[in-house]
């Protein structure tokens, strides 16, 4: 029987229907053997997540995800793993020693504030698009109350989804508005999900959010600047606090598993340059999601990780109620090393919470 793990669960401290406690509870009930919190620009939920792990007898790990500026690297000008902006990459800090949680959160606090300035501008841009239909979006009144810590594009679009369902109260009216007034093309799968909203009320507004995110962001997006740490600054912070610096591989997208990403090319055409660059920068690991890539992509990434000495970390992005905590890919023996890595990461984190240098020496395979 497969052992299921997941190191990449979002909570209300970024965007998710789950609190840290309910995330661990849901992970346990789903059959996961480990769980990892991974919020954007925040570790505000980490301590609660750790306590929930004790409550539910679930081995847990804490991390943080953010975007970094790659303009001063060989990847400048390239679309890396961010659908919305070139020269910007999603990266992760894994295995945060518990005594440094507050330090890590303090690092991100000013970036969260700068992000909100841009968030307000994006709400203004959306209002310009939707005001003709009687829908406006105010950052302070409509969006910020939906957030606990970091405010993301998903919060903005979730607020818009709520405005749409208020103005167009039936699923049929909502779909008509999205397709015929906003000009957003819905796939048959997403259209059916939204039209089935009466039977799936817990998913309904999240399904609309997914449709908007996959097809509308470029219409209101404002490039991130001041809210992005330089990649070298990020790696320095990670290592100073005893964490594992991981690059998050996305890979070219065909049919989006989550329904919120359009078909788009990312790192695959320059994959060798990518690995050369992240190696030079000092990343320790590469993280990826087995269900989001083809087997050909996964084989290539795992081979390159072995060749360059990168620790491999997996996780399935959880930020909506429709997503399963269980990744069936772990039933394939070729991913057994990812299961082992999840437990190694947790062991390192727990021991580093007592003595970072001793833990690094013991788990040297995690670092470069």
Short mmCIF file of C-alpha atoms in Angstrom, two decimals:
data_model
loop_
_atom_site.label_atom_id
_atom_site.label_comp_id
_atom_site.label_asym_id
_atom_site.label_seq_id
_atom_site.Cartn_x
_atom_site.Cartn_y
_atom_site.Cartn_z
CA UNK A 1 0.00 0.00 0.00
CA UNK A 2 1.30 3.46 -0.92
CA UNK A 3 2.45 5.96 1.68
CA UNK A 4 0.95 9.37 0.89
CA UNK A 5 2.74 12.59 1.85
CA UNK A 6 2.23 16.27 1.07
CA UNK A 7 4.63 19.11 1.91
CA UNK A 8 2.66 21.91 0.23
CA UNK A 9 -0.64 22.73 1.96
CA UNK A 10 -1.84 26.34 2.00
CA UNK A 11 -3.88 27.74 4.87
CA UNK A 12 -5.82 30.93 5.58
CA UNK A 13 -2.46 32.64 6.16
CA UNK A 14 -2.20 32.81 2.37
CA UNK A 15 -5.22 31.53 0.44
CA UNK A 16 -7.14 28.42 1.45
CA UNK A 17 -10.41 27.31 3.03
CA UNK A 18 -8.36 25.62 5.78
CA UNK A 19 -6.99 26.96 9.04
CA UNK A 20 -3.69 25.37 10.09
CA UNK A 21 -5.63 23.09 12.45
CA UNK A 22 -8.33 22.07 9.98
CA UNK A 23 -5.64 21.50 7.34
CA UNK A 24 -3.90 18.94 9.55
CA UNK A 25 -7.25 17.39 10.48
CA UNK A 26 -8.21 17.07 6.80
CA UNK A 27 -4.76 15.70 5.96
CA UNK A 28 -5.12 13.04 8.64
CA UNK A 29 -8.64 12.08 7.56
CA UNK A 30 -7.59 11.87 3.91
CA UNK A 31 -4.92 9.30 4.69
CA UNK A 32 -1.77 11.40 4.51
CA UNK A 33 1.15 10.19 6.62
CA UNK A 34 2.85 13.60 6.71
CA UNK A 35 1.67 17.17 6.13
CA UNK A 36 3.51 20.39 5.39
CA UNK A 37 2.28 23.98 5.63
CA UNK A 38 3.34 26.21 2.74
CA UNK A 39 1.86 29.71 2.71
CA UNK A 40 2.80 32.69 0.55
CA UNK A 41 5.03 35.28 2.23
CA UNK A 42 3.99 34.15 5.71
CA UNK A 43 4.72 31.59 8.40
CA UNK A 44 2.04 33.04 10.63
CA UNK A 45 0.23 29.70 10.74
CA UNK A 46 3.31 27.57 11.41
CA UNK A 47 3.07 27.34 15.19
CA UNK A 48 -0.61 26.38 15.10
CA UNK A 49 0.21 23.80 12.42
CA UNK A 50 2.89 22.26 14.64
CA UNK A 51 0.50 22.05 17.58
CA UNK A 52 -2.17 20.52 15.35
CA UNK A 53 0.37 17.90 14.29
CA UNK A 54 0.77 16.93 17.93
CA UNK A 55 -3.00 16.89 18.47
CA UNK A 56 -3.65 14.58 15.51
CA UNK A 57 -0.43 12.56 15.86
CA UNK A 58 0.66 13.68 12.40
CA UNK A 59 4.32 14.29 11.47
CA UNK A 60 4.43 17.84 10.08
CA UNK A 61 6.87 20.24 8.48
CA UNK A 62 6.71 24.01 8.05
CA UNK A 63 7.80 26.11 5.10
CA UNK A 64 7.06 29.28 3.17
CA UNK A 65 6.63 30.09 -0.50
CA UNK A 66 7.41 33.39 -2.18
CA UNK A 67 8.31 35.02 -5.47
CA UNK A 68 11.81 36.35 -6.01
CA UNK A 69 13.44 38.71 -8.48
CA UNK A 70 15.65 36.81 -10.94
CA UNK A 71 16.53 39.84 -13.09
CA UNK A 72 20.15 39.79 -11.93
CA UNK A 73 20.67 36.18 -13.03
CA UNK A 74 21.12 34.34 -16.34
CA UNK A 75 17.35 33.83 -16.37
CA UNK A 76 16.62 37.54 -16.80
CA UNK A 77 13.97 38.08 -19.45
CA UNK A 78 12.68 34.51 -19.33
CA UNK A 79 9.29 33.24 -18.24
CA UNK A 80 10.46 31.00 -15.42
CA UNK A 81 7.70 29.43 -13.29
CA UNK A 82 5.45 32.46 -12.89
CA UNK A 83 2.56 32.64 -15.38
CA UNK A 84 2.14 36.38 -14.91
CA UNK A 85 5.60 37.94 -15.06
CA UNK A 86 9.00 37.31 -16.64
CA UNK A 87 12.24 37.31 -14.60
CA UNK A 88 10.28 36.28 -11.49
CA UNK A 89 10.34 32.83 -9.88
CA UNK A 90 8.39 31.01 -7.22
CA UNK A 91 10.70 29.51 -4.62
CA UNK A 92 10.25 27.78 -1.27
CA UNK A 93 11.93 27.59 2.11
CA UNK A 94 11.46 24.14 3.62
CA UNK A 95 12.30 22.67 7.02
CA UNK A 96 12.25 25.87 9.07
CA UNK A 97 13.75 25.29 12.54
CA UNK A 98 11.02 26.20 14.99
CA UNK A 99 13.09 28.67 16.98
CA UNK A 100 13.44 30.80 13.82
CA UNK A 101 9.78 30.94 12.75
CA UNK A 102 9.36 34.49 14.06
CA UNK A 103 12.57 35.66 12.35
CA UNK A 104 11.40 34.26 9.03
CA UNK A 105 8.00 35.90 9.36
CA UNK A 106 9.66 39.21 10.21
CA UNK A 107 11.67 38.96 6.98
CA UNK A 108 8.46 38.77 4.95
CA UNK A 109 6.43 41.40 6.86
CA UNK A 110 7.60 44.45 4.84
CA UNK A 111 7.10 42.57 1.58
CA UNK A 112 3.50 41.83 2.54
CA UNK A 113 2.90 45.54 3.10
CA UNK A 114 4.40 46.44 -0.27
CA UNK A 115 2.31 43.75 -1.92
CA UNK A 116 -0.86 45.35 -0.62
CA UNK A 117 -0.06 48.60 -2.43
CA UNK A 118 -0.04 46.65 -5.69
CA UNK A 119 -3.12 44.68 -4.65
CA UNK A 120 -5.09 47.92 -4.31
CA UNK A 121 -4.02 48.98 -7.81
CA UNK A 122 -5.16 45.66 -9.24
CA UNK A 123 -8.57 46.10 -7.60
CA UNK A 124 -8.83 49.47 -9.33
CA UNK A 125 -7.99 47.83 -12.65
CA UNK A 126 -10.70 45.21 -12.14
CA UNK A 127 -13.24 47.91 -11.34
CA UNK A 128 -12.45 49.58 -14.67
CA UNK A 129 -13.30 46.29 -16.39
CA UNK A 130 -16.47 45.45 -14.43
CA UNK A 131 -18.02 48.79 -13.45
CA UNK A 132 -20.10 48.86 -16.64
CA UNK A 133 -21.94 45.84 -15.21
CA UNK A 134 -22.46 47.39 -11.78
CA UNK A 135 -19.59 45.52 -10.12
CA UNK A 136 -16.81 47.35 -8.30
CA UNK A 137 -13.99 46.01 -6.15
CA UNK A 138 -12.50 47.89 -3.21
CA UNK A 139 -9.33 46.48 -1.68
CA UNK A 140 -9.97 47.62 1.90
CA UNK A 141 -13.70 46.83 1.98
CA UNK A 142 -14.00 43.75 -0.23
CA UNK A 143 -10.64 41.98 -0.34
CA UNK A 144 -8.67 42.58 2.84
CA UNK A 145 -11.39 41.15 5.14
CA UNK A 146 -11.02 37.80 3.32
CA UNK A 147 -7.36 37.49 4.36
CA UNK A 148 -5.65 36.49 7.59
CA UNK A 149 -2.09 37.43 6.61
CA UNK A 150 -0.83 37.59 3.02
CA UNK A 151 -3.27 38.96 0.43
CA UNK A 152 -2.83 37.24 -2.94
CA UNK A 153 -4.33 37.51 -6.41
CA UNK A 154 -6.58 34.63 -5.39
CA UNK A 155 -8.09 36.77 -2.61
CA UNK A 156 -8.80 39.50 -5.15
CA UNK A 157 -10.48 37.10 -7.54
CA UNK A 158 -12.37 35.36 -4.73
CA UNK A 159 -13.81 38.75 -3.78
CA UNK A 160 -14.75 39.27 -7.43
CA UNK A 161 -16.36 35.82 -7.55
CA UNK A 162 -18.48 36.79 -4.54
CA UNK A 163 -19.52 40.02 -6.29
CA UNK A 164 -20.47 38.05 -9.41
CA UNK A 165 -22.59 35.52 -7.48
CA UNK A 166 -24.32 38.36 -5.63
CA UNK A 167 -25.16 40.18 -8.87
CA UNK A 168 -25.98 37.01 -10.83
CA UNK A 169 -27.53 34.65 -8.28
CA UNK A 170 -27.91 31.47 -10.34
CA UNK A 171 -25.10 29.39 -11.85
CA UNK A 172 -26.62 29.88 -15.31
CA UNK A 173 -26.60 33.66 -14.91
CA UNK A 174 -23.04 33.61 -13.56
CA UNK A 175 -21.78 31.54 -16.50
CA UNK A 176 -23.59 33.82 -18.96
CA UNK A 177 -21.97 36.88 -17.38
CA UNK A 178 -18.49 35.35 -17.34
CA UNK A 179 -18.63 34.09 -20.92
CA UNK A 180 -20.74 36.66 -22.74
CA UNK A 181 -20.11 39.89 -20.87
CA UNK A 182 -16.57 39.41 -19.57
CA UNK A 183 -15.52 37.47 -22.64
CA UNK A 184 -13.85 34.65 -20.72
CA UNK A 185 -13.78 31.31 -22.51
CA UNK A 186 -14.59 28.46 -20.14
CA UNK A 187 -13.50 24.90 -20.78
CA UNK A 188 -16.30 22.33 -20.80
CA UNK A 189 -14.99 20.93 -17.50
CA UNK A 190 -14.99 24.30 -15.71
CA UNK A 191 -18.34 25.34 -17.18
CA UNK A 192 -19.92 22.11 -15.95
CA UNK A 193 -18.41 22.60 -12.49
CA UNK A 194 -19.87 26.09 -12.19
CA UNK A 195 -23.26 25.08 -13.60
CA UNK A 196 -23.35 22.31 -11.00
CA UNK A 197 -22.98 24.91 -8.25
CA UNK A 198 -26.34 24.20 -6.62
CA UNK A 199 -25.18 20.65 -5.87
CA UNK A 200 -21.65 21.72 -4.84
CA UNK A 201 -22.11 24.96 -2.88
CA UNK A 202 -18.82 24.54 -1.01
CA UNK A 203 -16.96 24.52 -4.32
CA UNK A 204 -19.05 27.04 -6.28
CA UNK A 205 -17.24 30.33 -5.68
CA UNK A 206 -13.86 28.56 -5.75
CA UNK A 207 -14.73 27.17 -9.20
CA UNK A 208 -15.54 30.67 -10.42
CA UNK A 209 -12.27 31.88 -8.90
CA UNK A 210 -10.38 29.19 -10.83
CA UNK A 211 -12.01 30.24 -14.09
CA UNK A 212 -11.15 33.89 -13.47
CA UNK A 213 -7.57 33.15 -12.47
CA UNK A 214 -6.92 31.04 -15.53
CA UNK A 215 -8.27 33.59 -17.99
CA UNK A 216 -8.40 37.10 -16.53
CA UNK A 217 -5.24 37.89 -14.59
CA UNK A 218 -3.41 39.40 -17.57
CA UNK A 219 -6.23 41.95 -17.93
CA UNK A 220 -5.65 43.55 -14.51
CA UNK A 221 -2.20 42.38 -13.41
CA UNK A 222 0.34 44.93 -12.19
CA UNK A 223 3.96 43.78 -12.25
CA UNK A 224 5.42 43.03 -8.82
CA UNK A 225 8.55 45.04 -8.00
CA UNK A 226 9.21 46.23 -4.45
CA UNK A 227 7.50 43.21 -2.90
CA UNK A 228 10.05 40.80 -4.41
CA UNK A 229 13.25 39.99 -2.54
CA UNK A 230 16.22 39.42 -4.80
CA UNK A 231 16.90 35.70 -5.13
CA UNK A 232 20.29 36.06 -3.43
CA UNK A 233 18.68 37.86 -0.48
CA UNK A 234 16.13 35.06 -0.17
CA UNK A 235 18.75 32.28 -0.21
CA UNK A 236 20.87 34.15 2.34
CA UNK A 237 17.87 34.45 4.68
CA UNK A 238 17.00 30.77 4.27
CA UNK A 239 20.50 29.57 5.10
CA UNK A 240 20.95 32.01 7.99
CA UNK A 241 17.81 30.53 9.55
CA UNK A 242 18.67 26.88 8.94
CA UNK A 243 16.18 26.19 6.15
CA UNK A 244 16.34 24.37 2.83
CA UNK A 245 16.26 26.66 -0.22
CA UNK A 246 14.17 25.04 -2.96
CA UNK A 247 13.42 26.03 -6.53
CA UNK A 248 9.82 25.17 -7.49
CA UNK A 249 9.71 23.48 -10.89
CA UNK A 250 6.50 24.12 -12.81
CA UNK A 251 7.19 22.89 -16.33
CA UNK A 252 5.27 23.63 -19.49
CA UNK A 253 1.51 23.47 -18.87
CA UNK A 254 -0.92 21.68 -21.17
CA UNK A 255 -4.32 20.93 -19.63
CA UNK A 256 -4.19 22.50 -16.16
CA UNK A 257 -4.94 19.99 -13.40
CA UNK A 258 -6.34 22.70 -11.13
CA UNK A 259 -8.24 24.56 -13.85
CA UNK A 260 -6.59 27.88 -12.98
CA UNK A 261 -3.63 27.83 -15.38
CA UNK A 262 -3.83 28.26 -19.12
CA UNK A 263 -1.64 26.29 -21.54
CA UNK A 264 1.73 28.04 -21.42
CA UNK A 265 5.45 27.37 -21.80
CA UNK A 266 7.79 27.75 -18.84
CA UNK A 267 11.21 26.24 -18.09
CA UNK A 268 11.40 23.19 -20.32
CA UNK A 269 13.04 24.85 -23.36
CA UNK A 270 16.02 26.01 -21.27
CA UNK A 271 16.05 23.39 -18.52
CA UNK A 272 19.84 22.92 -18.57
CA UNK A 273 20.41 26.67 -18.12
CA UNK A 274 17.87 26.65 -15.28
CA UNK A 275 19.73 23.95 -13.37
CA UNK A 276 23.09 25.61 -14.02
CA UNK A 277 21.71 28.89 -12.65
CA UNK A 278 20.01 27.57 -9.52
CA UNK A 279 23.15 25.56 -8.74
CA UNK A 280 25.32 28.67 -8.99
CA UNK A 281 22.87 30.64 -6.84
CA UNK A 282 23.10 28.11 -4.01
CA UNK A 283 19.72 26.41 -4.00
CA UNK A 284 19.69 23.12 -2.07
CA UNK A 285 16.63 21.42 -3.52
CA UNK A 286 14.07 21.27 -6.28
CA UNK A 287 10.42 20.85 -5.40
CA UNK A 288 7.80 19.61 -7.84
CA UNK A 289 4.27 18.22 -7.99
CA UNK A 290 3.99 14.81 -9.66
CA UNK A 291 0.36 15.16 -10.74
CA UNK A 292 1.02 18.42 -12.59
CA UNK A 293 3.63 17.13 -15.00
CA UNK A 294 3.99 14.43 -17.62
CA UNK A 295 6.12 11.39 -16.84
CA UNK A 296 8.62 12.62 -19.43
CA UNK A 297 8.95 15.93 -17.57
CA UNK A 298 9.28 14.18 -14.21
CA UNK A 299 11.92 11.75 -15.45
CA UNK A 300 13.94 14.66 -16.84
CA UNK A 301 13.70 16.70 -13.63
CA UNK A 302 14.59 13.80 -11.36
CA UNK A 303 17.58 12.91 -13.55
CA UNK A 304 18.83 16.51 -13.50
CA UNK A 305 18.42 16.65 -9.71
CA UNK A 306 20.54 13.50 -9.40
CA UNK A 307 23.14 14.87 -11.82
CA UNK A 308 23.49 18.21 -10.01
CA UNK A 309 23.07 16.94 -6.45
CA UNK A 310 19.75 18.58 -5.59
CA UNK A 311 17.57 17.17 -2.80
CA UNK A 312 14.11 16.37 -4.19
CA UNK A 313 10.98 17.54 -2.38
CA UNK A 314 7.42 16.94 -3.53
CA UNK A 315 4.11 18.50 -2.64
CA UNK A 316 0.66 18.92 -4.12
CA UNK A 317 -0.54 22.52 -3.96
CA UNK A 318 -3.69 22.61 -1.81
CA UNK A 319 -5.62 25.91 -1.77
CA UNK A 320 -9.23 25.06 -2.69
CA UNK A 321 -11.73 22.58 -1.23
CA UNK A 322 -12.03 20.65 -4.49
CA UNK A 323 -8.38 19.56 -4.44
CA UNK A 324 -7.47 16.18 -3.01
CA UNK A 325 -4.81 15.95 -0.31
CA UNK A 326 -3.81 12.59 -1.76
CA UNK A 327 -1.42 12.35 -4.70
CA UNK A 328 -2.00 9.01 -6.41
CA UNK A 329 1.41 9.30 -8.10
CA UNK A 330 2.98 7.95 -4.90
CA UNK A 331 1.54 4.56 -5.81
CA UNK A 332 4.28 4.41 -8.46
CA UNK A 333 7.49 2.97 -6.94
CA UNK A 334 9.60 5.42 -8.94
CA UNK A 335 8.46 8.11 -6.46
CA UNK A 336 9.40 6.17 -3.32
CA UNK A 337 12.37 8.49 -2.81
CA UNK A 338 9.97 11.45 -2.51
CA UNK A 339 8.13 9.74 0.33
CA UNK A 340 11.43 9.05 2.08
CA UNK A 341 12.47 12.67 1.50
CA UNK A 342 9.32 13.94 3.25
CA UNK A 343 10.21 12.02 6.40
CA UNK A 344 13.86 13.08 6.12
CA UNK A 345 12.76 16.71 5.89
CA UNK A 346 10.65 16.36 9.03
CA UNK A 347 13.45 14.61 10.92
CA UNK A 348 15.88 17.36 9.93
CA UNK A 349 13.46 20.11 10.95
CA UNK A 350 12.80 18.59 14.36
CA UNK A 351 16.50 18.06 15.09
CA UNK A 352 17.43 21.49 13.73
CA UNK A 353 14.89 22.95 16.14
CA UNK A 354 17.35 21.83 18.83
CA UNK A 355 20.72 22.25 17.07
CA UNK A 356 20.90 23.52 13.49
CA UNK A 357 24.56 22.79 12.79
CA UNK A 358 24.37 19.26 14.18
CA UNK A 359 21.26 18.58 12.09
CA UNK A 360 22.90 19.94 8.94
CA UNK A 361 25.89 17.68 9.48
CA UNK A 362 23.65 14.65 10.02
CA UNK A 363 21.43 15.37 7.01
CA UNK A 364 24.11 16.71 4.68
CA UNK A 365 22.40 15.16 1.63
CA UNK A 366 19.77 17.91 1.90
CA UNK A 367 22.25 20.72 1.37
CA UNK A 368 24.69 21.68 -1.33
#
